[in-house]
Every structure is written in C-alpha cells, then in structure tokens.
Short mmCIF file of C-alpha atoms and ligand atoms in Angstrom, two decimals:
data_model
loop_
_atom_site.label_atom_id
_atom_site.label_comp_id
_atom_site.label_asym_id
_atom_site.label_seq_id
_atom_site.Cartn_x
_atom_site.Cartn_y
_atom_site.Cartn_z
CA MET A 16 52.24 -94.12 180.49
CA THR A 17 48.57 -94.88 180.25
CA ASN A 18 47.67 -91.20 180.48
CA HIS A 19 50.26 -90.38 177.78
CA LEU A 20 48.82 -93.07 175.37
CA ARG A 21 45.31 -91.84 175.99
CA ARG A 22 46.31 -88.22 175.26
CA CYS A 23 48.04 -89.19 172.04
CA HIS A 24 44.98 -91.13 170.97
CA ALA A 25 42.62 -88.25 171.71
CA LYS A 26 44.89 -85.92 169.67
CA ALA A 27 44.80 -88.26 166.74
CA GLU A 28 40.96 -88.38 166.93
CA VAL A 29 40.71 -84.66 166.33
CA ASP A 30 43.49 -84.07 164.00
CA ARG A 31 42.27 -86.01 160.91
CA VAL A 32 38.98 -87.14 159.58
CA ARG A 33 38.00 -89.93 157.12
CA VAL A 34 35.31 -88.70 154.69
CA GLY A 35 33.24 -91.06 152.51
CA ILE A 36 33.11 -89.52 149.02
CA GLN A 37 31.83 -92.19 146.59
CA LEU A 38 30.55 -95.79 146.42
CA THR A 39 31.13 -96.70 142.82
CA SER A 40 32.34 -99.53 140.49
CA ASP A 41 34.71 -97.30 138.57
CA VAL A 42 36.84 -94.68 140.21
CA ARG A 43 38.16 -92.03 137.78
CA VAL A 44 41.04 -90.10 139.36
CA ARG A 45 43.72 -87.71 138.20
CA PHE A 46 46.68 -86.89 140.40
CA SER A 47 48.54 -83.63 140.56
CA GLY A 48 51.90 -84.12 142.24
CA VAL A 49 53.62 -87.36 143.45
CA TYR A 50 51.69 -89.99 145.50
CA VAL A 51 53.00 -93.17 147.00
CA CYS A 52 50.59 -95.97 146.18
CA ASN A 53 50.30 -98.84 148.65
CA ILE A 54 48.00 -101.81 148.11
CA TYR A 55 46.99 -103.53 151.33
CA ARG A 56 45.63 -106.92 152.15
CA GLY A 57 44.65 -106.62 155.79
CA ASP A 58 47.51 -104.72 157.44
CA GLU A 59 50.12 -106.02 154.96
CA VAL A 60 51.33 -104.05 151.96
CA ILE A 61 51.29 -106.38 149.03
CA GLU A 62 52.31 -103.95 146.34
CA LYS A 63 53.98 -100.51 146.39
CA SER A 64 54.49 -98.01 143.61
CA THR A 65 54.55 -94.24 142.83
CA VAL A 66 51.94 -92.40 140.73
CA THR A 67 52.19 -88.90 139.40
CA SER A 68 50.14 -86.34 137.36
CA GLU A 69 48.14 -88.88 135.31
CA GLU A 70 44.59 -90.02 135.00
CA TYR A 71 43.70 -93.55 136.26
CA SER A 72 40.61 -95.68 136.29
CA ILE A 73 40.32 -98.16 139.13
CA THR A 74 37.61 -100.78 138.82
CA VAL A 75 36.36 -103.69 140.90
CA ALA A 76 38.64 -105.97 138.92
CA ASP A 77 41.64 -104.16 140.40
CA LEU A 78 40.70 -104.60 143.93
CA LYS A 79 39.42 -107.71 145.80
CA ASN A 80 36.82 -107.56 148.65
CA GLY A 81 38.69 -106.37 151.72
CA ASP A 82 41.82 -105.08 149.87
CA ARG A 83 42.45 -101.40 149.77
CA ILE A 84 44.66 -98.95 147.97
CA GLU A 85 46.11 -95.89 149.69
CA PHE A 86 47.53 -92.94 147.65
CA VAL A 87 49.64 -90.86 150.08
CA PRO A 88 50.83 -87.45 148.79
CA GLU A 89 54.51 -86.70 149.15
CA ASP A 90 53.61 -83.12 149.91
CA GLU A 91 50.14 -82.86 151.54
CA LYS A 92 49.95 -79.06 151.21
CA ASN A 93 50.52 -78.93 147.49
CA CYS A 94 49.43 -82.24 146.02
CA TYR A 95 45.77 -82.83 145.13
CA PHE A 96 43.68 -85.35 143.22
CA GLU A 97 40.65 -84.91 141.10
CA LEU A 98 37.69 -87.31 141.13
CA GLN A 99 35.14 -87.61 138.29
CA ASN A 100 31.39 -88.14 138.70
CA VAL A 101 31.06 -87.22 142.35
CA GLU A 102 27.39 -87.05 143.27
CA ILE A 103 26.14 -84.24 145.51
CA GLY A 104 22.67 -83.73 147.02
CA THR A 105 21.83 -87.45 146.58
CA ASP A 106 18.09 -87.96 146.72
CA PHE A 107 17.47 -84.28 147.21
CA HIS A 108 16.06 -81.92 144.48
CA TRP A 109 19.54 -80.40 143.89
CA GLN A 110 21.19 -83.75 143.06
CA GLU A 111 24.12 -83.22 140.55
CA GLN A 112 27.41 -84.92 139.47
CA HIS A 113 30.67 -82.89 139.48
CA THR A 114 34.40 -83.40 139.03
CA LEU A 115 35.97 -82.30 142.36
CA SER A 116 39.52 -81.94 143.74
CA TYR A 117 40.79 -82.98 147.13
CA ARG A 118 43.88 -82.70 149.30
CA GLY A 119 45.06 -85.39 151.69
CA ILE A 120 45.17 -89.22 151.39
CA LEU A 121 42.97 -91.04 148.85
CA VAL A 122 41.81 -94.59 150.08
CA ILE A 123 39.86 -96.96 147.96
CA GLN A 124 38.43 -100.06 149.64
CA GLY A 125 37.08 -103.20 147.93
CA LYS A 126 33.58 -103.96 149.16
CA GLU A 127 31.74 -107.26 149.26
CA ASP A 128 29.00 -106.16 146.84
CA GLY A 129 31.54 -105.52 144.04
CA LYS A 130 31.65 -101.78 144.82
CA LEU A 131 34.57 -99.51 145.63
CA GLN A 132 34.31 -97.17 148.72
CA VAL A 133 36.28 -94.00 148.04
CA ILE A 134 37.53 -92.25 151.19
CA ASN A 135 39.47 -89.09 151.70
CA ASN A 136 41.68 -88.97 154.82
CA LEU A 137 42.73 -85.40 155.60
CA ASP A 138 43.55 -82.81 158.26
CA ILE A 139 40.45 -81.52 160.06
CA GLU A 140 41.16 -77.83 159.38
CA GLU A 141 41.50 -78.62 155.59
CA TYR A 142 38.17 -80.45 155.85
CA ILE A 143 36.52 -77.50 157.57
CA ARG A 144 37.92 -75.13 155.03
CA SER A 145 36.11 -77.07 152.31
CA VAL A 146 32.91 -77.50 154.30
CA ILE A 147 32.24 -73.87 154.94
CA GLY A 148 32.73 -73.07 151.25
CA SER A 149 30.45 -76.04 150.34
CA GLU A 150 27.61 -75.31 152.68
CA MET A 151 27.51 -71.59 151.90
CA ALA A 152 28.89 -69.45 149.00
CA PRO A 153 32.44 -68.26 149.80
CA THR A 154 31.18 -64.74 148.94
CA CYS A 155 29.01 -64.63 152.05
CA PRO A 156 29.88 -62.37 154.90
CA LEU A 157 33.08 -63.15 156.82
CA GLU A 158 31.34 -63.23 160.16
CA LEU A 159 28.97 -65.98 158.78
CA LEU A 160 31.92 -68.01 157.53
CA LYS A 161 33.58 -67.74 160.94
CA ALA A 162 30.45 -68.84 162.75
CA HIS A 163 30.11 -71.73 160.25
CA ALA A 164 33.75 -72.70 160.62
CA ILE A 165 33.16 -73.04 164.42
CA ILE A 166 29.95 -75.04 164.19
CA SER A 167 31.22 -77.39 161.47
CA ARG A 168 34.26 -78.03 163.47
CA THR A 169 32.27 -78.53 166.61
CA TRP A 170 29.79 -80.84 165.01
CA LEU A 171 32.66 -82.97 163.57
CA VAL A 172 34.54 -83.15 166.89
CA SER A 173 31.28 -84.08 168.65
CA GLN A 174 30.57 -86.86 166.18
CA LEU A 175 34.19 -88.21 166.39
CA GLN A 176 34.00 -88.24 170.18
CA ARG A 177 30.68 -90.05 170.26
CA LYS A 178 32.01 -92.65 167.84
CA ALA A 179 35.26 -93.03 169.81
CA ARG A 180 33.41 -93.44 173.09
CA SER A 181 30.99 -95.83 171.51
CA GLN A 182 28.08 -94.22 173.16
CA HIS A 183 25.87 -95.30 170.41
CA PRO A 184 25.81 -98.54 168.50
CA ILE A 185 27.07 -98.39 164.95
CA TYR A 186 24.12 -98.86 162.75
CA LYS A 187 24.69 -100.60 159.39
CA LYS A 188 22.39 -98.27 157.55
CA ALA A 189 19.81 -96.62 159.85
CA LYS A 190 18.10 -97.05 163.15
CA LEU A 191 14.81 -98.62 162.41
CA LYS A 192 11.94 -99.42 164.60
CA VAL A 193 8.82 -100.93 163.06
CA TYR A 194 5.76 -101.67 165.16
CA ASP A 195 2.39 -102.86 163.82
CA ASP A 196 1.03 -99.33 163.23
CA GLU A 197 4.19 -97.20 163.59
CA MET A 198 7.31 -96.74 161.56
CA ILE A 199 10.01 -94.53 163.10
CA GLN A 200 13.36 -94.14 161.36
CA ILE A 201 16.33 -92.01 162.34
CA TRP A 202 19.31 -91.32 160.11
CA ASP A 203 22.48 -90.20 161.92
CA VAL A 204 26.13 -90.14 161.42
CA MET A 205 26.50 -93.46 163.15
CA GLY A 206 25.30 -95.07 159.99
CA HIS A 207 28.82 -94.80 158.62
CA SER A 208 31.16 -97.77 159.46
CA ASP A 209 33.95 -97.41 156.86
CA PHE A 210 34.56 -93.76 157.44
CA ASP A 211 33.76 -90.94 159.93
CA VAL A 212 31.44 -88.75 157.98
CA CYS A 213 30.04 -88.67 154.38
CA SER A 214 30.56 -85.76 152.06
CA ASP A 215 26.92 -84.96 151.50
CA ASP A 216 24.03 -83.21 153.25
CA HIS A 217 23.43 -86.18 155.54
CA CYS A 218 26.57 -85.13 157.45
CA GLN A 219 28.08 -81.86 156.14
CA ARG A 220 28.67 -80.92 152.51
CA TYR A 221 32.29 -81.47 151.67
CA GLN A 222 32.93 -80.72 148.04
CA GLY A 223 36.72 -80.68 147.98
CA LEU A 224 39.10 -77.76 147.22
CA ASN A 225 37.40 -74.39 147.10
CA PRO A 226 40.21 -71.82 147.27
CA ASP A 227 38.95 -68.49 148.55
CA ASN A 228 40.55 -65.67 150.56
CA ASN A 229 37.37 -65.15 152.54
CA VAL A 230 37.25 -68.82 153.53
CA ASP A 231 40.95 -68.88 154.40
CA GLU A 232 40.47 -65.81 156.67
CA ALA A 233 37.50 -67.40 158.47
CA ILE A 234 39.55 -70.58 159.08
CA ASN A 235 42.62 -68.79 160.24
CA GLU A 236 40.72 -66.53 162.63
CA THR A 237 38.78 -69.35 164.22
CA ALA A 238 41.46 -72.07 164.18
CA GLY A 239 40.74 -74.79 166.78
CA MET A 240 37.62 -73.01 168.10
CA ILE A 241 34.65 -75.08 169.15
CA LEU A 242 31.34 -74.63 171.10
CA LYS A 243 30.92 -76.23 174.41
CA SER A 244 28.04 -76.33 176.91
CA GLY A 245 28.26 -77.71 180.43
CA GLY A 246 31.78 -78.99 179.67
CA GLU A 247 30.63 -81.12 176.73
CA VAL A 248 31.33 -80.44 173.01
CA CYS A 249 27.95 -79.35 171.48
CA ASP A 250 26.31 -81.41 168.84
CA ALA A 251 26.07 -78.21 166.78
CA ARG A 252 23.39 -78.87 164.17
CA PHE A 253 22.47 -76.44 161.45
CA SER A 254 20.09 -76.28 158.57
CA LYS A 255 19.15 -73.97 155.70
CA CYS A 256 16.07 -72.14 156.83
CA CYS A 257 14.24 -72.62 160.19
CA GLY A 258 11.05 -71.07 159.03
CA GLY A 259 10.84 -68.57 161.89
CA ILE A 260 11.73 -70.65 164.98
CA SER A 261 14.46 -73.24 165.33
CA GLU A 262 13.62 -76.92 166.31
CA LYS A 263 14.64 -79.11 169.15
CA PHE A 264 16.90 -82.15 168.64
CA SER A 265 14.37 -84.82 169.58
CA THR A 266 11.97 -83.89 166.80
CA CYS A 267 14.53 -85.07 164.30
CA TRP A 268 16.80 -87.66 166.10
CA THR A 269 17.00 -89.61 169.35
CA ASP A 270 14.71 -88.76 172.30
CA GLU A 271 17.06 -86.35 174.01
CA ASP A 272 17.31 -82.60 174.09
CA TYR A 273 20.08 -80.09 174.85
CA ALA A 274 19.97 -76.61 176.42
CA TYR A 275 22.10 -75.24 173.60
CA LEU A 276 19.65 -76.45 171.07
CA SER A 277 16.57 -74.86 172.72
CA PRO A 278 14.27 -73.47 170.02
CA VAL A 279 14.81 -69.72 169.42
CA ARG A 280 13.07 -67.18 167.39
CA CYS A 281 15.00 -66.30 164.21
CA ASN A 282 15.47 -62.74 165.32
CA VAL A 283 17.49 -61.38 168.23
CA ASP A 284 14.39 -59.53 169.55
CA LYS A 285 13.76 -61.95 172.32
CA ALA A 286 11.12 -59.70 173.80
CA LYS A 287 8.75 -60.97 171.23
CA ASP A 288 7.58 -64.33 172.47
CA ILE A 289 7.10 -67.29 170.17
CA ASN A 290 3.23 -67.25 169.70
CA TYR A 291 3.15 -70.62 167.90
CA THR A 292 2.11 -73.10 170.50
CA GLY A 293 2.70 -76.41 168.88
CA ASP A 294 -0.76 -77.70 168.00
CA ALA A 295 -2.38 -78.28 164.65
CA MET A 296 -4.49 -75.15 164.69
CA SER A 297 -1.75 -72.77 165.50
CA LEU A 298 0.57 -74.55 162.92
CA LYS A 299 -1.96 -73.57 160.28
CA GLU A 300 -1.96 -69.97 161.44
CA TRP A 301 1.92 -70.03 161.75
CA VAL A 302 2.34 -71.20 158.15
CA LYS A 303 -0.42 -69.07 156.61
CA ASN A 304 0.34 -65.83 158.38
CA PRO A 305 4.04 -65.97 159.05
CA PRO A 306 6.00 -63.32 160.95
CA THR A 307 7.70 -60.85 158.64
CA ASP A 308 10.36 -59.73 160.99
CA VAL A 309 12.26 -63.00 161.34
CA TYR A 310 15.69 -63.10 159.58
CA CYS A 311 15.04 -66.05 157.33
CA ALA A 312 11.88 -64.52 155.87
CA THR A 313 14.12 -62.33 153.68
CA LYS A 314 13.32 -61.98 150.01
CA ASP A 315 16.37 -59.90 149.40
CA TYR A 316 17.90 -61.59 146.44
CA SER A 317 21.10 -59.51 146.69
CA ILE A 318 21.74 -61.17 149.99
CA LEU A 319 20.55 -64.68 149.06
CA SER A 320 22.61 -64.75 145.83
CA ARG A 321 25.72 -63.78 147.82
CA VAL A 322 25.29 -66.37 150.57
CA LEU A 323 23.78 -69.41 148.87
CA LYS A 324 25.48 -71.84 146.44
CA ALA A 325 24.19 -71.58 142.89
CA TYR A 326 22.18 -74.87 143.17
CA ASP A 327 20.61 -73.72 146.44
CA GLN A 328 19.49 -70.51 144.84
CA ARG A 329 16.81 -72.46 142.92
CA THR A 330 14.88 -72.82 146.15
CA THR A 331 15.09 -69.22 147.33
CA GLU A 332 11.64 -68.23 146.16
CA ASP A 333 9.85 -70.69 148.40
CA MET A 334 12.13 -71.86 151.18
CA PHE A 335 10.36 -69.79 154.00
CA ARG A 336 6.82 -70.70 153.03
CA TRP A 337 6.07 -73.23 150.35
CA SER A 338 3.27 -75.55 149.01
CA VAL A 339 3.04 -78.75 147.09
CA LYS A 340 -0.16 -80.22 145.58
CA TYR A 341 -0.92 -83.88 144.89
CA THR A 342 -3.97 -85.81 143.69
CA ARG A 343 -5.19 -88.46 146.14
CA GLU A 344 -3.82 -91.13 143.70
CA GLU A 345 -0.41 -89.50 143.44
CA LEU A 346 -0.12 -89.15 147.22
CA THR A 347 -1.13 -92.75 147.77
CA GLN A 348 1.34 -94.00 145.15
CA LEU A 349 4.19 -91.82 146.48
CA ILE A 350 3.91 -93.14 150.07
CA LYS A 351 3.83 -96.68 148.82
CA GLU A 352 6.84 -96.22 146.53
CA LYS A 353 9.06 -94.21 148.82
CA ILE A 354 8.59 -95.97 152.17
CA GLY A 355 6.52 -99.09 151.29
CA VAL A 356 3.53 -98.03 153.46
CA GLU A 357 0.13 -99.27 152.14
CA VAL A 358 -2.92 -98.16 153.88
CA GLY A 359 -5.38 -98.24 150.97
CA LYS A 360 -6.21 -94.86 149.39
CA VAL A 361 -4.99 -91.97 151.52
CA VAL A 362 -7.84 -90.29 153.39
CA ASP A 363 -5.89 -87.88 155.66
CA LEU A 364 -2.51 -86.85 157.06
CA ARG A 365 -2.72 -85.96 160.72
CA PRO A 366 0.09 -84.67 162.90
CA VAL A 367 0.50 -86.71 166.12
CA GLU A 368 3.52 -84.86 167.53
CA MET A 369 5.23 -81.55 166.57
CA GLY A 370 8.13 -79.51 167.75
CA LYS A 371 8.27 -75.83 168.45
CA SER A 372 9.00 -74.77 164.79
CA GLY A 373 5.97 -76.68 163.62
CA ARG A 374 8.00 -79.69 162.31
CA ILE A 375 6.08 -82.81 162.65
CA SER A 376 7.93 -85.73 164.27
CA ARG A 377 5.03 -88.24 164.09
CA LEU A 378 2.56 -88.12 161.27
CA ASP A 379 -0.49 -90.47 161.08
CA ILE A 380 -1.29 -91.51 157.45
CA ILE A 381 -4.90 -92.57 157.48
CA GLY A 382 -6.14 -94.71 154.61
CA THR A 383 -9.22 -96.56 153.44
CA LEU A 384 -7.71 -99.85 154.74
CA GLY A 385 -5.90 -98.73 157.91
CA HIS A 386 -3.39 -96.26 159.15
CA LYS A 387 0.35 -95.96 159.96
CA VAL A 388 2.23 -93.40 162.12
CA ILE A 389 5.56 -92.46 160.50
CA GLY A 390 8.49 -90.38 161.78
CA LYS A 391 10.70 -88.76 162.49
CA GLU A 392 11.06 -85.58 160.37
CA LEU A 393 13.31 -86.98 157.61
CA LEU A 394 11.17 -90.03 157.05
CA ILE A 395 8.14 -87.80 156.74
CA ARG A 396 9.93 -85.61 154.22
CA LYS A 397 11.11 -88.63 152.21
CA ALA A 398 7.63 -90.19 152.22
CA LEU A 399 5.86 -87.18 150.83
CA SER A 400 8.03 -86.11 147.94
CA LYS A 401 9.74 -87.64 144.90
CA THR A 402 12.91 -86.32 146.40
CA HIS A 403 12.47 -84.83 149.94
CA LEU A 404 9.85 -82.38 151.09
CA LEU A 405 11.53 -79.13 152.08
CA SER A 406 10.58 -79.68 155.74
CA SER A 407 8.06 -81.55 157.93
CA ALA A 408 6.44 -78.37 159.19
CA PHE A 409 3.25 -78.29 157.20
CA PHE A 410 -0.51 -78.52 157.31
CA VAL A 411 -2.78 -80.15 154.75
CA GLU A 412 -5.84 -78.79 152.90
CA LYS A 413 -8.10 -81.11 150.98
CA SER A 414 -10.01 -79.97 147.94
CA PHE A 415 -12.32 -81.41 145.23
CA ASP A 416 -12.88 -79.84 141.81
CA GLY A 417 -15.86 -82.04 140.88
CA GLN A 418 -13.67 -84.71 139.42
CA THR A 419 -10.45 -85.06 141.40
CA GLU A 420 -9.54 -84.93 145.05
CA TYR A 421 -6.42 -82.95 145.90
CA PHE A 422 -4.16 -82.60 148.92
CA THR A 423 -2.20 -79.41 149.23
CA LEU A 424 0.68 -79.28 151.76
CA TYR A 425 1.46 -75.72 152.95
CA GLY A 426 4.80 -75.69 154.71
CA ALA A 427 7.51 -73.64 156.45
CA GLY A 428 11.27 -73.69 156.28
CA TRP A 429 13.94 -75.89 154.55
CA GLY A 430 15.74 -78.60 156.36
CA HIS A 431 15.47 -79.98 159.93
CA GLY A 432 15.54 -76.57 161.51
CA VAL A 433 17.70 -77.58 164.51
CA GLY A 434 20.44 -75.15 165.68
CA LEU A 435 21.71 -72.40 163.42
CA CYS A 436 19.49 -71.23 160.65
CA GLN A 437 21.94 -70.60 157.75
CA VAL A 438 19.83 -68.00 155.97
CA GLY A 439 19.02 -66.32 159.28
CA ALA A 440 22.58 -66.23 160.30
CA ALA A 441 23.59 -64.83 156.89
CA VAL A 442 21.10 -61.95 157.41
CA MET A 443 22.37 -61.37 160.91
CA ALA A 444 25.95 -61.16 159.45
CA GLU A 445 24.71 -58.73 156.77
CA LYS A 446 23.21 -56.56 159.52
CA GLY A 447 26.61 -56.35 161.22
CA PHE A 448 26.38 -58.91 164.00
CA SER A 449 29.65 -60.70 164.87
CA TYR A 450 30.18 -64.40 164.78
CA THR A 451 30.07 -64.58 168.55
CA GLU A 452 26.62 -62.85 168.50
CA ILE A 453 25.42 -65.18 165.82
CA LEU A 454 26.47 -68.31 167.80
CA ASN A 455 25.12 -66.95 171.13
CA HIS A 456 21.84 -66.47 169.44
CA TYR A 457 21.33 -69.84 167.81
CA TYR A 458 23.13 -71.84 170.50
CA PRO A 459 22.07 -70.42 173.88
CA ASN A 460 23.87 -71.66 176.86
CA SER A 461 27.07 -72.42 174.97
CA GLU A 462 30.61 -70.84 174.86
CA ILE A 463 33.56 -70.83 172.53
CA LYS A 464 36.53 -72.78 173.68
CA LEU A 465 39.78 -73.94 171.95
CA ILE A 466 39.99 -77.70 171.23
CA ARG A 467 43.44 -78.03 172.66
CA ASN A 468 42.66 -76.12 175.93
CA SER A 469 39.13 -77.33 176.46
ZN1 LIG B 508 26.70 -88.87 156.46
ZN1 LIG B 509 15.51 -68.85 160.47
#
C-alpha cells in the first residue's frame, strides 16, 4: 500500500508542472473553448461557473488574499487561453511585453500585497514543447531541438525532485549571505514557493503556444528522455554562449560540483587542451586573443539567424567577446544603485575567484572608503550593468583622457556558461552531429534514460 501510494505520488510529480507567468494587479485573459471556473477559499469551492470564448479582466477587487480561481479546460488538447502584457526577459536587455497563449489550467491566486499571481498548470511534455521553441528559434536544426528537449525535461525533473525531497530550504526570494566585507547572493529555482518554475530566463523560457512541426518532431522523438549520471537525474543547466569553455556549477550556485558539468572546450576536439588556467593574467589573454576554432565563436549570421529568437539576435555581434565602458562616476553610481554597495569612489575591480571559463565568482570592489567582495556570477553581472552584464568573465582596463577616468570591461560569453552552450550546440547540429553526440559533449559522464524506466 505504502509503495503504491509513493509510486502514484512520484508519477504525479513528473506529469504536470505549475509555471508562474505573471505577478500583476490586473489579469487580462481571453479564453478559446469552454473552461470550468472554480473559485476556492482554502480547499472549498465557494463559486462555480463556466466561461467561454470571451475576454475577461480580473483585478485584485475580484479576489481576496488567499482565494484562488482555477479555470479548467473541458478539452485540454484543444482549449487555450491568451494572456495580455506578459513580460519576458525581466531586468535583462531584451525585456519586452507580449500577448501569449497557453494550454492547460489557468490559476489566479490572491496575494497579501494586493497582487495576483498567475500560474499555468499543464502537462510536462506540453511545457517542454513550448520551452524548446522559446529558448531557441523553432527553425533551428532538429538535432539541436531534440538535445534541448532532453535537457529542458531533465532540468525540470531534477528541480521537481529536489523540491519534493526538500533537500534544500525554500527561500522566499533568494539565498543571501552578507558579511562585513562580503556579499554573496545565489538565485535558484528554490526561490519560488507558489509554483514550481517561473516562465522567464531565471528558470527556463516558457512563452506559451508555439506551434511548429520541427518542435513537435523533436518532442515526439525524445518523449520521456532525460539525462542521468551515477543513477541521479542531472541538473542539466544550459546558457547562450559559453565563450570557449563551459563553466562549473559552483561558480554560479551552491558550493557543489558534478562530473557531468565538468568544464569542456566548446569544440569536440578534446586533443586540444584548455590553455586558460584560471588566473587574472591568463583571463586577459583568453579574452583578448580568443580561440577561433570553438563553436560559439561563429559569426555566421545565416546560422545565428536560424537558431536564435529575434530578440536574441540583437546580441549576436558581441556575445562571444564584448566590452562595456564606464566613467568612474558612472561605475560608482551603478554599483550603489543596483546592489546598494558603497565603498566611496571605485578605484579597482579585482577578481578573487574564477572558474574555468574565466567567469568570476567573487569580485573585490575596491573604493576610496573601503572594499566589498561580491558574488556569485549573477550578482556580479547585476551590479555592473543597468540590466545585466553579458557574463562575469571579464578583465578591466583603466584609462584617463586628461579629464575623465574610464573603466572598460572586456568580456567573454553570454550567460552563466554552465552545461550546454546553446550557440555551440547549434553549430554542432549544423555540422551534422546528432543530439546524442551534442549531449555527450556538453554533459560528460551522463547517459540518456527514459523517465518511466529510470
Ligand atoms: Zn524561476
Ligand atoms: Zn560555447
């Protein structure tokens, strides 16, 4: 009996996912098809009705704190709903608002701060179908879409398992450690308490219905496949452009590392060793004189325009190597505004700890009145840009034109760099590598298994 119950519970965990879409005061939604609408107070239904093919506005006046509305489609395969003003790329340079359509159940929860939390509860395979067409353009090579379907599914299952097992405490917003001279902050999926994953880059991009034959084929041919290593479901991370070498887990998140996330060169030619050694001098050399034979160094716009979403293509020119220039005043003000660190006027930015890709995990900000070490990579990226710096792999050059002091940051890659490099994997697929070869390359020591049989 106990085993049976446990098995049913485990099955439920991997069948459906609750995705946080919006936190808003006014939900604009249009339904296509018939939905049963239940209003809950706790576990009790206090009102029941049916809605169909019309547009609705739900505001905080409609829903008390703690109450929730669930719109359940009569036919989940054919009904869909359309939400207005959905924000994507929040706080990143590609932030935009869109009207997006979704399958599955729509849940709207009243929150204590007068806001409404909009959640989409749907089948995992439907979720993955949307994710792979949201992370990459549906026109990218089929082998890349298949590889992405497997890692997006794997990452989700791994997060749901971690949550279910309560291996990690649930953080209200973020894990934050502040010492006198050190500020280390880590954002992870455990920051979500009302739902499993959010729909933005923080977790995986989930931008609703994205019908495409290529995507359907990738989903059908990889149905239920996940990556495992040593009997465990992999925490299969991925990012846009590694910059030449992928990064280890602990540079970005908690202090643990995994064999399947060992840094690899973004090229299957393993005979060529990684010559970047992980110190400040070689970081400068690595960024200034990058290898030209790594996959994500591609400047081939015919490939990039096929594999990247339109809003990502704005960054194609400078994602592999980039620079950003600030005056001393601008940099001082930026760090104060973005993360509240005040050390007087900024004198220097010095890497304290770096990973194999050159990404800095602890950065010392030295000022005229003191210093502060910040980390990990996302906090560094947040602190040094109005949105987010493309990556935390950079070195600093200071200059003076006779009037003004400048800090120029020269950097490598886009994103955290851990696991699969999306641009590198796209180039591999273009070169004719299969999805298994792509996954074997970016996740060494892992193997493909079926969820049900694993
Ligand atoms: Zn998230
Ligand atoms: Zn790469």
